[in-house]
Short mmCIF file of C-alpha atoms in Angstrom, two decimals:
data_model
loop_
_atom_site.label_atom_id
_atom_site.label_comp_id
_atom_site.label_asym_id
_atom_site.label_seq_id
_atom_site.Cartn_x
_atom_site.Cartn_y
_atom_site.Cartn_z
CA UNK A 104 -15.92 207.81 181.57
CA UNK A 105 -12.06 207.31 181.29
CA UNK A 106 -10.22 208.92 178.84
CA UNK A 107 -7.93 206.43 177.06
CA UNK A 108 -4.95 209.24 176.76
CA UNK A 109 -4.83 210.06 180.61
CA UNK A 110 -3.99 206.00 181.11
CA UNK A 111 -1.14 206.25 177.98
CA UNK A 112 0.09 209.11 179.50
CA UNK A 113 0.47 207.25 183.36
CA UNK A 114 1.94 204.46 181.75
CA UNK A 115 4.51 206.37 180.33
CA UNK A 116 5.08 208.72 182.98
CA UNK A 117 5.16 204.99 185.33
CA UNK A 118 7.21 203.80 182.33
CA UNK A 119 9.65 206.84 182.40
CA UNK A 120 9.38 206.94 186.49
CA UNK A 121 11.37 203.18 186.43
CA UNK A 122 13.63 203.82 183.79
CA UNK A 123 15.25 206.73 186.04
CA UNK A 124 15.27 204.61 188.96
CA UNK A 125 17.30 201.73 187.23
CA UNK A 126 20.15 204.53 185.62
CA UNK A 127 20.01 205.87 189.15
CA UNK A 128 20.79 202.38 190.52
CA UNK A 129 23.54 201.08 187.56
CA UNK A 130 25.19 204.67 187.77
CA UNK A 131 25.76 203.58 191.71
CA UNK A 132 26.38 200.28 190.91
CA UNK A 133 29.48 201.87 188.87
CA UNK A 134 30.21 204.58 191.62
CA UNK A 135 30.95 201.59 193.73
CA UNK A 136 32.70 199.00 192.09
CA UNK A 137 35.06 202.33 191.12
CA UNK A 138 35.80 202.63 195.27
CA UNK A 139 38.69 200.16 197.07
CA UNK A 140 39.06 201.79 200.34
CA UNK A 141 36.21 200.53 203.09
CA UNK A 142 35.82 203.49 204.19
CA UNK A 143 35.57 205.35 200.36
CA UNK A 144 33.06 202.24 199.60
CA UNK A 145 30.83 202.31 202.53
CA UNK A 146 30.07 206.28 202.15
CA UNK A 147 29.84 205.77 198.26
CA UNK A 148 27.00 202.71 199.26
CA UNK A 149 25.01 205.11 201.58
CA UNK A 150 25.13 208.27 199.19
CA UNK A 151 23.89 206.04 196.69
CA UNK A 152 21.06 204.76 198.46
CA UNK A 153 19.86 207.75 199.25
CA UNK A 154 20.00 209.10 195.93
CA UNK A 155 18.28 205.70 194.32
CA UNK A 156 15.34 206.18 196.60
CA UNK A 157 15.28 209.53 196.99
CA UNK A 158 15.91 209.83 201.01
CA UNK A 159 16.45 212.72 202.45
CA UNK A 160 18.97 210.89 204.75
CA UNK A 161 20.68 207.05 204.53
CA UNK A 162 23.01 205.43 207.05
CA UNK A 163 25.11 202.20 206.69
CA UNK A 164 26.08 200.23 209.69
CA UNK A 165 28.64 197.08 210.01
CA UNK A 166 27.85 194.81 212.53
CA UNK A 167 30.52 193.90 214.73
CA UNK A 168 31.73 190.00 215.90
CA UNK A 169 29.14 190.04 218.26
CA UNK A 170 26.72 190.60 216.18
CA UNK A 171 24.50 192.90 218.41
CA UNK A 172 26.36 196.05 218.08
CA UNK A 173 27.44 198.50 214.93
CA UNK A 174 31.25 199.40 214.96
CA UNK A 175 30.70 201.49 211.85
CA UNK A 176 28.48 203.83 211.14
CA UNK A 177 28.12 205.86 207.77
CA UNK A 178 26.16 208.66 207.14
CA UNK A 179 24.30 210.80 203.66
CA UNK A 180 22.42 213.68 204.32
CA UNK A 181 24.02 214.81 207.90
CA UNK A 182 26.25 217.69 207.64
CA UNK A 183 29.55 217.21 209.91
CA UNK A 184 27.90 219.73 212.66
CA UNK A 185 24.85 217.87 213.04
CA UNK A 186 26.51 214.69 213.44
CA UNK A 187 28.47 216.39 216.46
CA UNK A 188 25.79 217.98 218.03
CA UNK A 189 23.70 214.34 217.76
CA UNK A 190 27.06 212.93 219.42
CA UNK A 191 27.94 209.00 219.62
CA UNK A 192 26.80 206.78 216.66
CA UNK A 193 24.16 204.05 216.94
CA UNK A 194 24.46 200.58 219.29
CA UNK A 195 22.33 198.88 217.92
CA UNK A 196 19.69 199.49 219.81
CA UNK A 197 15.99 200.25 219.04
CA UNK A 198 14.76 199.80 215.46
CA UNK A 199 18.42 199.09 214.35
CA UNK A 200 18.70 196.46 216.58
CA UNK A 201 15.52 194.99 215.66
CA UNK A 202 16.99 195.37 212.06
CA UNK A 203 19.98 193.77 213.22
CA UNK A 204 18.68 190.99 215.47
CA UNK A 205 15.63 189.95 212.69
CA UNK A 206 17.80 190.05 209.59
CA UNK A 207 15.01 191.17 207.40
CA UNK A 208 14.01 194.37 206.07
CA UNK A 209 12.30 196.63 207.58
CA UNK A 210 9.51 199.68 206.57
CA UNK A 211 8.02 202.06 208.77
CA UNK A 212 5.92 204.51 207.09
CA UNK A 213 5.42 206.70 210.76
CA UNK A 214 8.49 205.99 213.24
CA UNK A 215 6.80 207.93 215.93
CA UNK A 216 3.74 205.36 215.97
CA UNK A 217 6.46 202.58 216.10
CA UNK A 218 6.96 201.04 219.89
CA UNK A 219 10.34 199.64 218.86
CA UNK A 220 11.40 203.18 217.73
CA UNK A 221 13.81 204.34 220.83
CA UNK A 222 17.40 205.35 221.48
CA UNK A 223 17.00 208.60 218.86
CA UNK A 224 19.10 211.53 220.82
CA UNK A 225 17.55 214.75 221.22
CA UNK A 226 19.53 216.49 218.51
CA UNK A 227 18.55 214.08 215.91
CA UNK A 228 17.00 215.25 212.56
CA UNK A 229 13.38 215.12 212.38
CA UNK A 230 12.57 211.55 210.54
CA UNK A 231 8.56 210.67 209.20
CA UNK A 232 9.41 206.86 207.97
CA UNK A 233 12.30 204.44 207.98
CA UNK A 234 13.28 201.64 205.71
CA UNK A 235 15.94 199.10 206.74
CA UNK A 236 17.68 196.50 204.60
CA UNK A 237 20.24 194.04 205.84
CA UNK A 238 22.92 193.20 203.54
CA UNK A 239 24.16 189.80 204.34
CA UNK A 240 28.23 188.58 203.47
CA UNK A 241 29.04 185.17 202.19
CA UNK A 242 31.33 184.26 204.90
CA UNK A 243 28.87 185.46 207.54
CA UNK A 244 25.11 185.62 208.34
CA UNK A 245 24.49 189.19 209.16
CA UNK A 246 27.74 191.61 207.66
CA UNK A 247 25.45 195.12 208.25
CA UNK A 248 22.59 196.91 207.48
CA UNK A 249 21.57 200.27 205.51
CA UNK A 250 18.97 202.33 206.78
#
C-alpha cells in the first residue's frame, strides 16, 4: 500500500526541483542580456547552459558562411590547460556536424555506443552523454549550436 505523504512529499520535492531550474534559467537569461561583446556573450551563453542543466561541461559553436564548419568555438568546464593539450577546436565533424547538418537537437545518453560519435582527440575529457541544441538566427537558417 502507498503512503499518501511519500507522493506529497515527491510532488513537492518535483515541485521545488522546477522552480530551481526556472531561477537558474531567468538568472542566465539576465547574465546575458547584461553582456554586449560577442565574445563576453557567447562564454556567458555556454556557462549558463551548463549551469541550467547541470553539465559538467557545455560548448557553443557558430557556424561559419558555409555552413559546414564552426569558426567559433566556446567552452565551460575546460580549464585553459586542457583545452591546449586537446589542441585545435571542433570542424564540424562527427556528432557536431550531424548537429550542424540536421538542424535539430540532439541526445545521446552513451556517446561511445553512438556510430556518428568520431573526431574526439585523444586528450579529450572523458564524456558519458551529449545533448545538442541548434540555435537558429532570424536572418539565417542555422547561426550555431550549443552542446
Amino acid at each position: 500500500m502507498t503512503d499518501p505523504d511519500d507522493s506529497s512529499e515527491d510532488g513537492r520535492q518535483e515541485a521545488l526541483r522546477v522552480r530551481l531550474r526556472f531561477e537558474r534559467l531567468l538568472a542566465a537569461g539576465v547574465a546575458i542580456s547584461t553582456e554586449h561583446a560577442i565574445d563576453a556573450v557567447l562564454q556567458q551563453v555556454v556557462q549558463s547552459a551548463c549551469h541550467v542543466v547541470g553539465a559538467r561541461y557545455a560548448a557553443i559553436g557558430v557556424i561559419g558562411d558555409d555552413r559546414r564548419t564552426l569558426v567559433r568555438f566556446e567552452t565551460a568546464g575546460i580549464a585553459a590547460a586542457e583545452h591546449e593539450r586537446i589542441g585545435p577546436v571542433p570542424t564540424g565533424q562527427g556528432l557536431l556536424g550531424v548537429l550542424i547538418r540536421e538542424a535539430r537537437p540532439i541526445r545521446i545518453p552513451s556517446i561511445s555506443a553512438d556510430a556518428r560519435r568520431h573526431g574526439f582527440p585523444p586528450d579529450h575529457p572523458p564524456m558519458e552523454s551529449f545533448l545538442g541544441v541548434p540555435i537558429l538566427g532570424p536572418a539565417v537558417n542555422r547561426s550555431g549550436a550549443s552542446f
